[in-house]
Short mmCIF file of C-alpha atoms and ligand atoms in Angstrom, two decimals:
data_model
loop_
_atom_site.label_atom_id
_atom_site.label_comp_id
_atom_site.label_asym_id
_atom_site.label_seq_id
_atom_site.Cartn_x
_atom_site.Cartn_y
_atom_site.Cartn_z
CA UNK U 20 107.86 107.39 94.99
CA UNK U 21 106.78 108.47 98.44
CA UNK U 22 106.74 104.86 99.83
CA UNK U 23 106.31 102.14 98.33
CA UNK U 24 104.65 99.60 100.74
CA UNK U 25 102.63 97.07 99.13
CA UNK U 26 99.45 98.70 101.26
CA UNK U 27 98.47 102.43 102.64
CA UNK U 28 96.65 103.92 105.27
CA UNK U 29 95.83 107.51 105.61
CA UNK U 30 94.21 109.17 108.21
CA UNK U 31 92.53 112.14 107.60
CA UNK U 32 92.12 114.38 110.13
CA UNK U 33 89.80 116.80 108.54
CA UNK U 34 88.84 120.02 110.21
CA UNK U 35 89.59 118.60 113.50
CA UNK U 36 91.68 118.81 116.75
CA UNK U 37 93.28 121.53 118.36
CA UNK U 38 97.18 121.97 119.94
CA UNK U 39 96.43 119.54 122.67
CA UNK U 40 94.45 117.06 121.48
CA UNK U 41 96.95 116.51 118.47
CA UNK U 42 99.59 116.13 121.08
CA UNK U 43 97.97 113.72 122.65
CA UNK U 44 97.28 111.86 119.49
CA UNK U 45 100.53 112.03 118.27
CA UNK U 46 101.88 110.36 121.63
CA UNK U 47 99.43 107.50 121.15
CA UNK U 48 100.70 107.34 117.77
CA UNK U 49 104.14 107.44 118.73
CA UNK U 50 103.73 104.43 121.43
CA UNK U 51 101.78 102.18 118.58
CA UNK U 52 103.59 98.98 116.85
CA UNK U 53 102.96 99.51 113.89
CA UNK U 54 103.12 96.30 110.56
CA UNK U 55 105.84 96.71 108.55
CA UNK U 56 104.48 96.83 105.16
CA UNK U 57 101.78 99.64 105.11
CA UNK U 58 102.67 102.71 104.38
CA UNK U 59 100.82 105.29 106.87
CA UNK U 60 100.05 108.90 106.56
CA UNK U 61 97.99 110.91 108.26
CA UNK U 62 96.51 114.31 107.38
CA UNK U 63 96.43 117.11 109.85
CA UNK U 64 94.50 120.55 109.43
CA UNK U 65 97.23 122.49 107.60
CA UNK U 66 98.03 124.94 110.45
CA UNK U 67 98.38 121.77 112.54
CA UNK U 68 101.57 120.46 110.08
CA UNK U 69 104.40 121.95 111.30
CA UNK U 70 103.67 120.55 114.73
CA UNK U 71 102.48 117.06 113.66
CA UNK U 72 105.51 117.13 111.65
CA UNK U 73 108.09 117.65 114.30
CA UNK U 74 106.58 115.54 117.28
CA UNK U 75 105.28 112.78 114.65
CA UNK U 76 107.43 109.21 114.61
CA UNK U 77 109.20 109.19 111.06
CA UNK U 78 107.29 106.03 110.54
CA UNK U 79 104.39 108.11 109.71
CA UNK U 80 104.20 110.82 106.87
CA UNK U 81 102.21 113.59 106.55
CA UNK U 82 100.00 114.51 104.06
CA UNK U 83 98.40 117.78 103.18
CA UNK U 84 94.04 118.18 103.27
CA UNK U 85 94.38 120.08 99.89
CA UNK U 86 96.89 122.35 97.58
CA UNK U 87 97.08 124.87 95.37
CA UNK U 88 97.05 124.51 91.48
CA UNK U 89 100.32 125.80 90.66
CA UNK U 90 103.52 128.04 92.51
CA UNK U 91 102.29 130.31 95.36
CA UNK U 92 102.01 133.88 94.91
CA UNK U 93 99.14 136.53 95.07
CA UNK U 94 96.50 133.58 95.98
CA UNK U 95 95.34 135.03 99.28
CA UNK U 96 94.17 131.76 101.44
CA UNK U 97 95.85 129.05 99.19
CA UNK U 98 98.85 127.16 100.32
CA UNK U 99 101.29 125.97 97.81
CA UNK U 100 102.87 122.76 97.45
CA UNK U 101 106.12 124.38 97.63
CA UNK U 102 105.12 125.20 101.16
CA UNK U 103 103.69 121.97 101.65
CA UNK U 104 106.74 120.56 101.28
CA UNK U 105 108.92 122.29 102.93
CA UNK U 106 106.88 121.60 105.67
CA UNK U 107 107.63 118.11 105.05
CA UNK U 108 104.18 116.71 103.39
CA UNK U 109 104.61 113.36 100.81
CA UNK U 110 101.38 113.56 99.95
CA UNK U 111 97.94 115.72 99.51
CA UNK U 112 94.83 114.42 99.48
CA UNK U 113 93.03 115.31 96.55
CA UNK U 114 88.99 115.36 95.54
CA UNK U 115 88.17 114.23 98.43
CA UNK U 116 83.96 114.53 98.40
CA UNK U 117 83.62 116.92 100.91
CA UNK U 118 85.41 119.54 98.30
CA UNK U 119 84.09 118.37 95.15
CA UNK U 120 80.34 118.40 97.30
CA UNK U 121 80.45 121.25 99.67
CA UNK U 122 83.54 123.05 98.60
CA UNK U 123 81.96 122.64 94.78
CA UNK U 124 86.06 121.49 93.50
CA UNK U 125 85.53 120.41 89.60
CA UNK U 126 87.14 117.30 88.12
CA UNK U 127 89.20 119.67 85.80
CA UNK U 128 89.89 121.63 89.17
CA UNK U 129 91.04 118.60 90.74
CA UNK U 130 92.80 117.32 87.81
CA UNK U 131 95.11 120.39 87.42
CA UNK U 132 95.89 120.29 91.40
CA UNK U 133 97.34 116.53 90.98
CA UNK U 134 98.89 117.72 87.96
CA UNK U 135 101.32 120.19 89.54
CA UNK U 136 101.29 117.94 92.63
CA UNK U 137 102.72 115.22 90.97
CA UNK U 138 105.51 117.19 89.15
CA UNK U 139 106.62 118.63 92.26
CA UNK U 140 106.96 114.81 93.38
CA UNK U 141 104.00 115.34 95.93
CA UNK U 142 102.12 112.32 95.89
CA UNK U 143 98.53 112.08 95.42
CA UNK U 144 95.76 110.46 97.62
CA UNK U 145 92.99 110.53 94.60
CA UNK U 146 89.66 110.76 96.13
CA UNK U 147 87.07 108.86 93.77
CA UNK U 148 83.14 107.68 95.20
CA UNK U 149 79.50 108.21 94.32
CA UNK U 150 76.67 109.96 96.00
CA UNK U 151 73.96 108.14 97.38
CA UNK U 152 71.48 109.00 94.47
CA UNK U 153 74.16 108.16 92.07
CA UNK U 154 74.74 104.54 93.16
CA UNK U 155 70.45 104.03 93.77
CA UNK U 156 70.38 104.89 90.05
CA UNK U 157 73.10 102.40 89.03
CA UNK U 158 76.00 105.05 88.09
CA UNK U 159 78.26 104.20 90.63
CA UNK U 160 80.53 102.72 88.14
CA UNK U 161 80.21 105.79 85.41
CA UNK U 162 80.70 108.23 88.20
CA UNK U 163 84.11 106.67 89.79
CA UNK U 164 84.92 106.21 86.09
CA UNK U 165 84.56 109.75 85.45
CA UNK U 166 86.67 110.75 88.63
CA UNK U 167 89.34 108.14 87.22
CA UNK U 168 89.29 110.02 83.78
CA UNK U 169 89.92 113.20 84.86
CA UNK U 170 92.85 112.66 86.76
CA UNK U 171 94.12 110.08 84.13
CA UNK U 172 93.55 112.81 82.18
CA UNK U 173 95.78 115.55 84.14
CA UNK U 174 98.26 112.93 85.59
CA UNK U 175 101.87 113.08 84.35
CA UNK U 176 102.52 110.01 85.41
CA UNK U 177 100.97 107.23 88.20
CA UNK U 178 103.96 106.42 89.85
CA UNK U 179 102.78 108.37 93.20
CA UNK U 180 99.29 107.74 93.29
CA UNK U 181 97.12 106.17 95.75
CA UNK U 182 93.61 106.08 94.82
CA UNK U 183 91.17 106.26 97.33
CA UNK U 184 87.32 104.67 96.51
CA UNK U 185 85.39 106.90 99.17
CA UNK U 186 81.49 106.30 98.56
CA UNK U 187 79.85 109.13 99.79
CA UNK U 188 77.02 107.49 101.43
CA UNK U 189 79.46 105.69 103.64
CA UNK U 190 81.41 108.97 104.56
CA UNK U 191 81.00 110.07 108.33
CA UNK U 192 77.68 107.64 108.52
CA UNK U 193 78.38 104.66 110.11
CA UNK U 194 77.25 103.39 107.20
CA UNK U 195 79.91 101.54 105.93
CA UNK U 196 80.14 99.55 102.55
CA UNK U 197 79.80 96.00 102.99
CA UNK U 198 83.33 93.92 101.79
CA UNK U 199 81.65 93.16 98.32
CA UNK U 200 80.06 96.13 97.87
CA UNK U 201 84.08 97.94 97.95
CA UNK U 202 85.86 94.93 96.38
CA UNK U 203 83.07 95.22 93.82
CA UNK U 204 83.95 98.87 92.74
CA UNK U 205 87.83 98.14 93.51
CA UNK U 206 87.99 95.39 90.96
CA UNK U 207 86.20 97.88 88.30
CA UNK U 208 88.70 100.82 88.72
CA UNK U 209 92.06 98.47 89.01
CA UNK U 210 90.17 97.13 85.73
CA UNK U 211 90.00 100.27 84.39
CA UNK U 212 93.12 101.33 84.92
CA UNK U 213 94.09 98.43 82.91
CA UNK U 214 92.38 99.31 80.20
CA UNK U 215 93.07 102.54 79.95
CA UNK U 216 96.45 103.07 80.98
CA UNK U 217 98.47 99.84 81.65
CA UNK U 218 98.35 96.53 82.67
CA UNK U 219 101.50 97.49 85.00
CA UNK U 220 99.75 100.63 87.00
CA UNK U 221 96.79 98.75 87.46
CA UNK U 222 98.92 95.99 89.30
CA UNK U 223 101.19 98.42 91.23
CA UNK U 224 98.46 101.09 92.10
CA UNK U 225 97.00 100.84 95.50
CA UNK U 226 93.56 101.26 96.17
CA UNK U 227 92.55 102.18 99.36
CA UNK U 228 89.02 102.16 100.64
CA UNK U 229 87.26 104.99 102.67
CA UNK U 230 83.76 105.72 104.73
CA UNK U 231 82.82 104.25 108.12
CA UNK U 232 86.18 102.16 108.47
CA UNK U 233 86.25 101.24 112.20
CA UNK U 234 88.25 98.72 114.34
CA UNK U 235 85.40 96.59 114.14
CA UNK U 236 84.54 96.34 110.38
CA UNK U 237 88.11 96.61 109.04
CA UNK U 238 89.51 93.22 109.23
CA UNK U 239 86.85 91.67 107.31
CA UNK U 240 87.44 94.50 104.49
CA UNK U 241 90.58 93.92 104.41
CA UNK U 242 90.57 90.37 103.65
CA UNK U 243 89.02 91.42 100.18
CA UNK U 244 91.51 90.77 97.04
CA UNK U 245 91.57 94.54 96.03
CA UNK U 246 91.39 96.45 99.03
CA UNK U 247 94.93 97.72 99.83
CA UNK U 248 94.11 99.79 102.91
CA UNK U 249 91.97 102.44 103.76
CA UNK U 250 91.76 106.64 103.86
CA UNK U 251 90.35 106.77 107.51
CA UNK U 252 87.96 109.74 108.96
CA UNK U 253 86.88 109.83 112.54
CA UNK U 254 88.56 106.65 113.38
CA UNK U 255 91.69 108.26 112.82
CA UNK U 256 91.37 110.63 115.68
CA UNK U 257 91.70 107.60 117.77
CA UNK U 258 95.86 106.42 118.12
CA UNK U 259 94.49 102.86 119.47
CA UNK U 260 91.96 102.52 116.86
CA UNK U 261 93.98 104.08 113.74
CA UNK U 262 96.74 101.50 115.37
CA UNK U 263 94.07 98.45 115.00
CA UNK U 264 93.03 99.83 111.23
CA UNK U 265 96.83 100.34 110.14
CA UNK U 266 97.93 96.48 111.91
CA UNK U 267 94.58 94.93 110.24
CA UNK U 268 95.90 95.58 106.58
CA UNK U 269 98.26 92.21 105.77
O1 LIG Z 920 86.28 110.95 104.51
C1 LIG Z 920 86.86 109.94 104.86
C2 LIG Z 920 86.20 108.87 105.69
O2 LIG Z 920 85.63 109.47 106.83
P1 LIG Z 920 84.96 108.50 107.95
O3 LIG Z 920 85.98 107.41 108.23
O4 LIG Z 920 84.74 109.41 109.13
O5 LIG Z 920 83.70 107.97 107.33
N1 LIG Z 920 88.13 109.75 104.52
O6 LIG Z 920 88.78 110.68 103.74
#
């Protein structure tokens, strides 16, 4: 299991950054104190890795944006997990909403991806979270509980999962959920997880919150029961203020 902290925070970098800048975040990285228990990632662009990788502090893994479904081979564009991890990834973010929205990634799509992920011991950042519409109409919990389903339904095994409740109304917004609204929807997956796969994973599995986490709105999230870090956007692009997200998870 590709750390086993009893809370996470991943930053994901998204399409962002270029040579320099990334140095430059990487040094501020490098100089931050960082709490002992969290486990932190952070998520460069992929051609971005190799360097992150090699100038990174090894208190901080690297994870992957996205994978492949299976082996490499004649998949012009794709990039395997194989290569992912000889590049040194622990983890890949998977379904995050920007592919399942824009990209137009299915949950069997997604599914398949953590499937081979997770037998190639890659852990998997599970990206789960409702659309606006979908949470004015009162499906917030069918939708996240049809994003848990599929990848329950792929998943070997939960050992190296991190789920990650990402509303998309609260992704790149500034509109972030309020501390009940996340602990609400936390509570309901870890619940579900009970239910439908074991009373153990539920109580091992972290879930992490994402959309508009900031310096100034993360402390009071994570005083809520069920929040067991975060999976960070812009605020990540920011060493001081990633620091202040990572050392605000206790
Ligand atoms: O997409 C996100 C969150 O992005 P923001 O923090 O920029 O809302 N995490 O994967």
């Amino acid at each position: 299991m590709a750390g086993s902290g009893k809370f996470f925070v991943g930053g994901n970098w998204k399409c962002n950054g270029t040579k320099d800048s990334i140095s430059k975040l990487v040094s501020d990285l490098n100089s931050a104190t960082l709490e002992s228990d969290v486990d932190v990632v952070v998520a460069p662009p992929f051609v971005y890795l190799d360097q992150v990788k090699n100038s990174l502090t090894d208190r901080i893994e690297i994870a992957a944006q996205n994978c492949w479904t299976g082996k490499g081979g004649a998949f012009t564009g794709e990039i395997s997990v194989e290569q992912l991890k000889d590049l040194g990834c622990k983890w890949v973010v998977l379904g995050h909403s920007e592919r399942r929205h824009i990209i137009g990634e299915t949950d069997k799509f997604i599914g398949t991806k953590a499937a081979y992920a997770l037998s190639q011991n890659l852990g998997v950042i599970a990206c789960i979270g409702e659309l606006l519409e979908e949470r004015e109409a009162g499906k917030t919990f069918d939708v996240c509980f049809q994003h848990m389903k599929a990848f329950a339904d792929a998943v070997p095994s939960w050992d190296n999962i991190v789920i990650a409740y990402e509303p998309v109304w609260a992704i790149g917004t500034g509109k972030v959920a309020t501390p009940e609204q996340a602990q609400e929807v936390h509570v309901a997956v870890r619940d579900w997880l009970s239910k439908n796969v074991s009373a153990e994973v539920a109580s091992k599995t972290r879930i992490i919150y994402g959309g508009s986490v900031n310096g100034g709105n993360c402390a009071e999230l994570a005083k809520q029961e069920d929040i067991d870090g975060f999976l960070v956007g812009g605020a990540s692009l920011k060493g001081p203020e990633f620091a202040t997200i990572i050392n605000s998870v206790t």
